[in-house]
Amino acid sequence: MTSAQTEARRRKRGFERTSGLLQTRIREASEARGFSESRLLTHWEEIVGEATAAMSRPVKVSYAKGGFGAVLTLLTTGAFAPMVQAELPKIRDRVNAVYGYNAISRIHVTQTAPTGFSEGRVAFHGPKPKQKPEITPETKAEARVLSEGVHDEALRQALEKFAGTFLTRQHNKPKEEK
């Protein structure tokens, strides 16, 4: 075996030991909050979907003494609470699919962190707003032609703006939607 091969093998073992150490630490930190399945924390968006993940975060899993199933606590903001509440059956089914059995029997929605207000500052990022497409000069001219017969200047300008936006959307639609 050459020294280059020995060196490469030694480096590889070093990375394996580091990853093993990190996995243990991550598992211990997540189990301290009741998450025996750390994928629930790391892959929350993939589990519940982008829209639901933008409105909520898993906080902890509580296991009742002698009871069946656990309680998952979700953190959300006041405005999103009714929407998250409506999604609870879907969330429970998807989370239980991660565990592989009905581990979660109830989901508790909280609008503040269970540890206190100062620790509960969680930023929720909703879906990104769609950018408005630019109205081309050709589309502006076409919209101006469509609004020519209107005598009231304010109404004509409003119709021209509406027509420009509408025509831009029509031109930008995929062919199967037209």
mmCIF file of C-alpha atoms in Angstrom:
data_model
loop_
_atom_site.group_PDB
_atom_site.id
_atom_site.type_symbol
_atom_site.label_atom_id
_atom_site.label_comp_id
_atom_site.label_asym_id
_atom_site.label_seq_id
_atom_site.Cartn_x
_atom_site.Cartn_y
_atom_site.Cartn_z
ATOM 1 C CA MET A 1 0.000 0.000 0.000
ATOM 2 C CA THR A 2 1.350 3.407 -0.916
ATOM 3 C CA SER A 3 1.516 6.314 1.461
ATOM 4 C CA ALA A 4 -1.142 8.168 -0.588
ATOM 5 C CA GLN A 5 -3.598 5.283 -0.104
ATOM 6 C CA THR A 6 -2.853 5.149 3.625
ATOM 7 C CA GLU A 7 -3.356 8.905 3.882
ATOM 8 C CA ALA A 8 -6.686 8.733 2.009
ATOM 9 C CA ARG A 9 -7.920 5.901 4.242
ATOM 10 C CA ARG A 10 -6.960 7.817 7.386
ATOM 11 C CA ARG A 11 -8.832 10.934 6.194
ATOM 12 C CA LYS A 12 -11.925 8.917 5.381
ATOM 13 C CA ARG A 13 -11.994 7.355 8.844
ATOM 14 C CA GLY A 14 -11.678 10.844 10.345
ATOM 15 C CA PHE A 15 -14.786 12.021 8.536
ATOM 16 C CA GLU A 16 -16.695 8.927 9.587
ATOM 17 C CA ARG A 17 -15.841 9.496 13.254
ATOM 18 C CA THR A 18 -16.855 13.152 13.070
ATOM 19 C CA SER A 19 -20.203 12.339 11.480
ATOM 20 C CA GLY A 20 -20.812 9.641 14.070
ATOM 21 C CA LEU A 21 -20.083 12.102 16.859
ATOM 22 C CA LEU A 22 -22.438 14.692 15.357
ATOM 23 C CA GLN A 23 -25.235 12.168 14.846
ATOM 24 C CA THR A 24 -25.075 11.217 18.504
ATOM 25 C CA ARG A 25 -25.159 14.862 19.631
ATOM 26 C CA ILE A 26 -28.042 15.724 17.308
ATOM 27 C CA ARG A 27 -30.014 12.678 18.468
ATOM 28 C CA GLU A 28 -29.420 13.571 22.142
ATOM 29 C CA ALA A 29 -30.529 17.180 21.579
ATOM 30 C CA SER A 30 -33.683 16.164 19.729
ATOM 31 C CA GLU A 31 -34.542 13.421 22.241
ATOM 32 C CA ALA A 32 -34.309 15.995 25.046
ATOM 33 C CA ARG A 33 -37.396 17.596 23.476
ATOM 34 C CA GLY A 34 -39.077 14.230 22.976
ATOM 35 C CA PHE A 35 -38.218 13.757 19.312
ATOM 36 C CA SER A 36 -37.123 10.159 18.997
ATOM 37 C CA GLU A 37 -37.311 10.615 15.226
ATOM 38 C CA SER A 38 -35.028 13.566 14.385
ATOM 39 C CA ARG A 39 -36.271 13.566 10.773
ATOM 40 C CA LEU A 40 -39.372 15.298 12.111
ATOM 41 C CA LEU A 41 -37.230 18.353 12.906
ATOM 42 C CA THR A 42 -34.814 18.252 10.008
ATOM 43 C CA HIS A 43 -37.292 17.451 7.225
ATOM 44 C CA TRP A 44 -40.435 19.217 8.520
ATOM 45 C CA GLU A 45 -41.166 20.912 5.177
ATOM 46 C CA GLU A 46 -40.971 17.633 3.262
ATOM 47 C CA ILE A 47 -43.178 15.831 5.785
ATOM 48 C CA VAL A 48 -46.095 18.260 6.065
ATOM 49 C CA GLY A 49 -45.732 20.240 2.846
ATOM 50 C CA GLU A 50 -44.385 23.683 2.043
ATOM 51 C CA ALA A 51 -47.549 25.628 2.922
ATOM 52 C CA THR A 52 -48.052 23.985 6.323
ATOM 53 C CA ALA A 53 -44.340 24.204 7.182
ATOM 54 C CA ALA A 54 -44.434 27.935 6.443
ATOM 55 C CA MET A 55 -47.137 28.302 9.109
ATOM 56 C CA SER A 56 -45.846 26.011 11.874
ATOM 57 C CA ARG A 57 -42.833 24.418 13.560
ATOM 58 C CA PRO A 58 -42.662 21.313 15.750
ATOM 59 C CA VAL A 59 -41.664 22.210 19.304
ATOM 60 C CA LYS A 60 -41.809 19.020 21.356
ATOM 61 C CA VAL A 61 -43.318 15.584 21.712
ATOM 62 C CA SER A 62 -44.787 14.679 25.117
ATOM 63 C CA TYR A 63 -45.417 11.107 26.122
ATOM 64 C CA ALA A 64 -48.169 10.529 28.703
ATOM 65 C CA LYS A 65 -47.509 8.139 31.562
ATOM 66 C CA GLY A 66 -49.389 4.918 30.902
ATOM 67 C CA GLY A 67 -51.241 6.534 27.996
ATOM 68 C CA PHE A 68 -51.352 5.551 24.396
ATOM 69 C CA GLY A 69 -49.736 7.815 21.866
ATOM 70 C CA ALA A 70 -47.903 11.077 22.273
ATOM 71 C CA VAL A 71 -48.811 14.743 21.947
ATOM 72 C CA LEU A 72 -46.981 16.794 19.320
ATOM 73 C CA THR A 73 -46.786 20.508 20.143
ATOM 74 C CA LEU A 74 -46.669 22.860 17.166
ATOM 75 C CA LEU A 75 -45.733 26.529 17.322
ATOM 76 C CA THR A 76 -47.551 28.961 15.057
ATOM 77 C CA THR A 77 -48.522 32.619 14.940
ATOM 78 C CA GLY A 78 -52.009 33.878 15.784
ATOM 79 C CA ALA A 79 -53.012 34.495 12.188
ATOM 80 C CA PHE A 80 -52.074 30.988 11.062
ATOM 81 C CA ALA A 81 -53.588 29.099 14.017
ATOM 82 C CA PRO A 82 -57.025 28.440 12.415
ATOM 83 C CA MET A 83 -55.417 27.223 9.199
ATOM 84 C CA VAL A 84 -53.023 24.927 11.073
ATOM 85 C CA GLN A 85 -55.956 23.651 13.171
ATOM 86 C CA ALA A 86 -57.786 22.699 9.977
ATOM 87 C CA GLU A 87 -54.722 20.757 8.786
ATOM 88 C CA LEU A 88 -54.273 18.701 11.992
ATOM 89 C CA PRO A 89 -55.619 15.359 10.665
ATOM 90 C CA LYS A 90 -53.326 15.595 7.625
ATOM 91 C CA ILE A 91 -50.356 16.599 9.796
ATOM 92 C CA ARG A 92 -50.964 13.717 12.238
ATOM 93 C CA ASP A 93 -51.191 11.186 9.378
ATOM 94 C CA ARG A 94 -47.984 12.422 7.757
ATOM 95 C CA VAL A 95 -46.049 12.547 11.045
ATOM 96 C CA ASN A 96 -47.199 9.034 11.952
ATOM 97 C CA ALA A 97 -46.035 7.873 8.521
ATOM 98 C CA VAL A 98 -42.525 9.078 9.468
ATOM 99 C CA TYR A 99 -42.637 7.106 12.725
ATOM 100 C CA GLY A 100 -44.045 4.049 10.982
ATOM 101 C CA TYR A 101 -46.896 3.598 13.468
ATOM 102 C CA ASN A 102 -49.477 5.756 15.267
ATOM 103 C CA ALA A 103 -46.977 7.384 17.607
ATOM 104 C CA ILE A 104 -48.801 10.731 17.718
ATOM 105 C CA SER A 105 -52.373 10.604 18.985
ATOM 106 C CA ARG A 106 -52.947 14.349 19.484
ATOM 107 C CA ILE A 107 -51.489 17.599 18.241
ATOM 108 C CA HIS A 108 -51.492 20.687 20.427
ATOM 109 C CA VAL A 109 -51.205 24.046 18.652
ATOM 110 C CA THR A 110 -49.614 26.858 20.637
ATOM 111 C CA GLN A 111 -49.175 30.442 19.564
ATOM 112 C CA THR A 112 -46.221 31.092 21.862
ATOM 113 C CA ALA A 113 -43.247 28.970 22.778
ATOM 114 C CA PRO A 114 -43.947 26.657 25.728
ATOM 115 C CA THR A 115 -40.715 27.829 27.410
ATOM 116 C CA GLY A 116 -41.504 31.551 27.466
ATOM 117 C CA PHE A 117 -41.917 34.622 25.342
ATOM 118 C CA SER A 118 -38.252 35.481 24.895
ATOM 119 C CA GLU A 119 -37.348 32.030 23.536
ATOM 120 C CA GLY A 120 -40.435 31.880 21.315
ATOM 121 C CA ARG A 121 -39.278 34.212 18.614
ATOM 122 C CA VAL A 122 -39.729 32.056 15.570
ATOM 123 C CA ALA A 123 -39.784 33.578 12.118
ATOM 124 C CA PHE A 124 -42.280 31.951 9.819
ATOM 125 C CA HIS A 125 -41.739 32.515 6.166
ATOM 126 C CA GLY A 126 -44.853 32.246 4.054
ATOM 127 C CA PRO A 127 -44.908 31.407 0.386
ATOM 128 C CA LYS A 128 -42.823 33.770 -1.670
ATOM 129 C CA PRO A 129 -44.930 36.397 -3.443
ATOM 130 C CA LYS A 130 -45.065 36.020 -7.182
ATOM 131 C CA GLN A 131 -43.318 38.713 -9.165
ATOM 132 C CA LYS A 132 -45.533 40.754 -11.424
ATOM 133 C CA PRO A 133 -44.512 40.307 -15.049
ATOM 134 C CA GLU A 134 -43.329 43.412 -16.887
ATOM 135 C CA ILE A 135 -45.766 44.936 -19.384
ATOM 136 C CA THR A 136 -44.037 45.263 -22.739
ATOM 137 C CA PRO A 137 -44.440 48.358 -24.946
ATOM 138 C CA GLU A 138 -46.336 46.253 -27.509
ATOM 139 C CA THR A 139 -48.808 45.151 -24.842
ATOM 140 C CA LYS A 140 -49.217 48.765 -23.644
ATOM 141 C CA ALA A 141 -50.012 49.832 -27.212
ATOM 142 C CA GLU A 142 -52.535 47.001 -27.581
ATOM 143 C CA ALA A 143 -54.180 47.973 -24.272
ATOM 144 C CA ARG A 144 -54.312 51.644 -25.386
ATOM 145 C CA VAL A 145 -56.129 50.609 -28.575
ATOM 146 C CA LEU A 146 -58.657 48.586 -26.558
ATOM 147 C CA SER A 147 -59.470 51.547 -24.270
ATOM 148 C CA GLU A 148 -59.670 54.247 -27.012
ATOM 149 C CA GLY A 149 -63.457 54.712 -27.130
ATOM 150 C CA VAL A 150 -63.794 55.719 -23.454
ATOM 151 C CA HIS A 151 -64.326 59.482 -22.909
ATOM 152 C CA ASP A 152 -63.724 59.644 -19.130
ATOM 153 C CA GLU A 153 -59.944 59.993 -18.697
ATOM 154 C CA ALA A 154 -59.722 58.245 -15.268
ATOM 155 C CA LEU A 155 -61.834 55.318 -16.486
ATOM 156 C CA ARG A 156 -59.814 55.053 -19.699
ATOM 157 C CA GLN A 157 -56.529 54.916 -17.751
ATOM 158 C CA ALA A 158 -57.926 52.274 -15.375
ATOM 159 C CA LEU A 159 -59.154 50.151 -18.299
ATOM 160 C CA GLU A 160 -55.811 50.555 -20.067
ATOM 161 C CA LYS A 161 -53.933 49.397 -16.953
ATOM 162 C CA PHE A 162 -56.304 46.443 -16.504
ATOM 163 C CA ALA A 163 -56.045 45.451 -20.161
ATOM 164 C CA GLY A 164 -52.243 45.648 -20.036
ATOM 165 C CA THR A 165 -52.085 43.381 -16.981
ATOM 166 C CA PHE A 166 -54.624 40.952 -18.445
ATOM 167 C CA LEU A 167 -52.884 40.734 -21.820
ATOM 168 C CA THR A 168 -49.481 40.234 -20.155
ATOM 169 C CA ARG A 169 -50.862 37.322 -18.134
ATOM 170 C CA GLN A 170 -52.444 35.828 -21.254
ATOM 171 C CA HIS A 171 -49.167 36.068 -23.161
ATOM 172 C CA ASN A 172 -47.188 34.501 -20.263
ATOM 173 C CA LYS A 173 -49.519 31.538 -19.658
ATOM 174 C CA PRO A 174 -48.239 28.096 -20.604
ATOM 175 C CA LYS A 175 -49.777 26.848 -23.860
ATOM 176 C CA GLU A 176 -51.742 24.026 -22.190
ATOM 177 C CA GLU A 177 -53.591 26.557 -19.961
ATOM 178 C CA LYS A 178 -54.717 28.850 -22.828
#
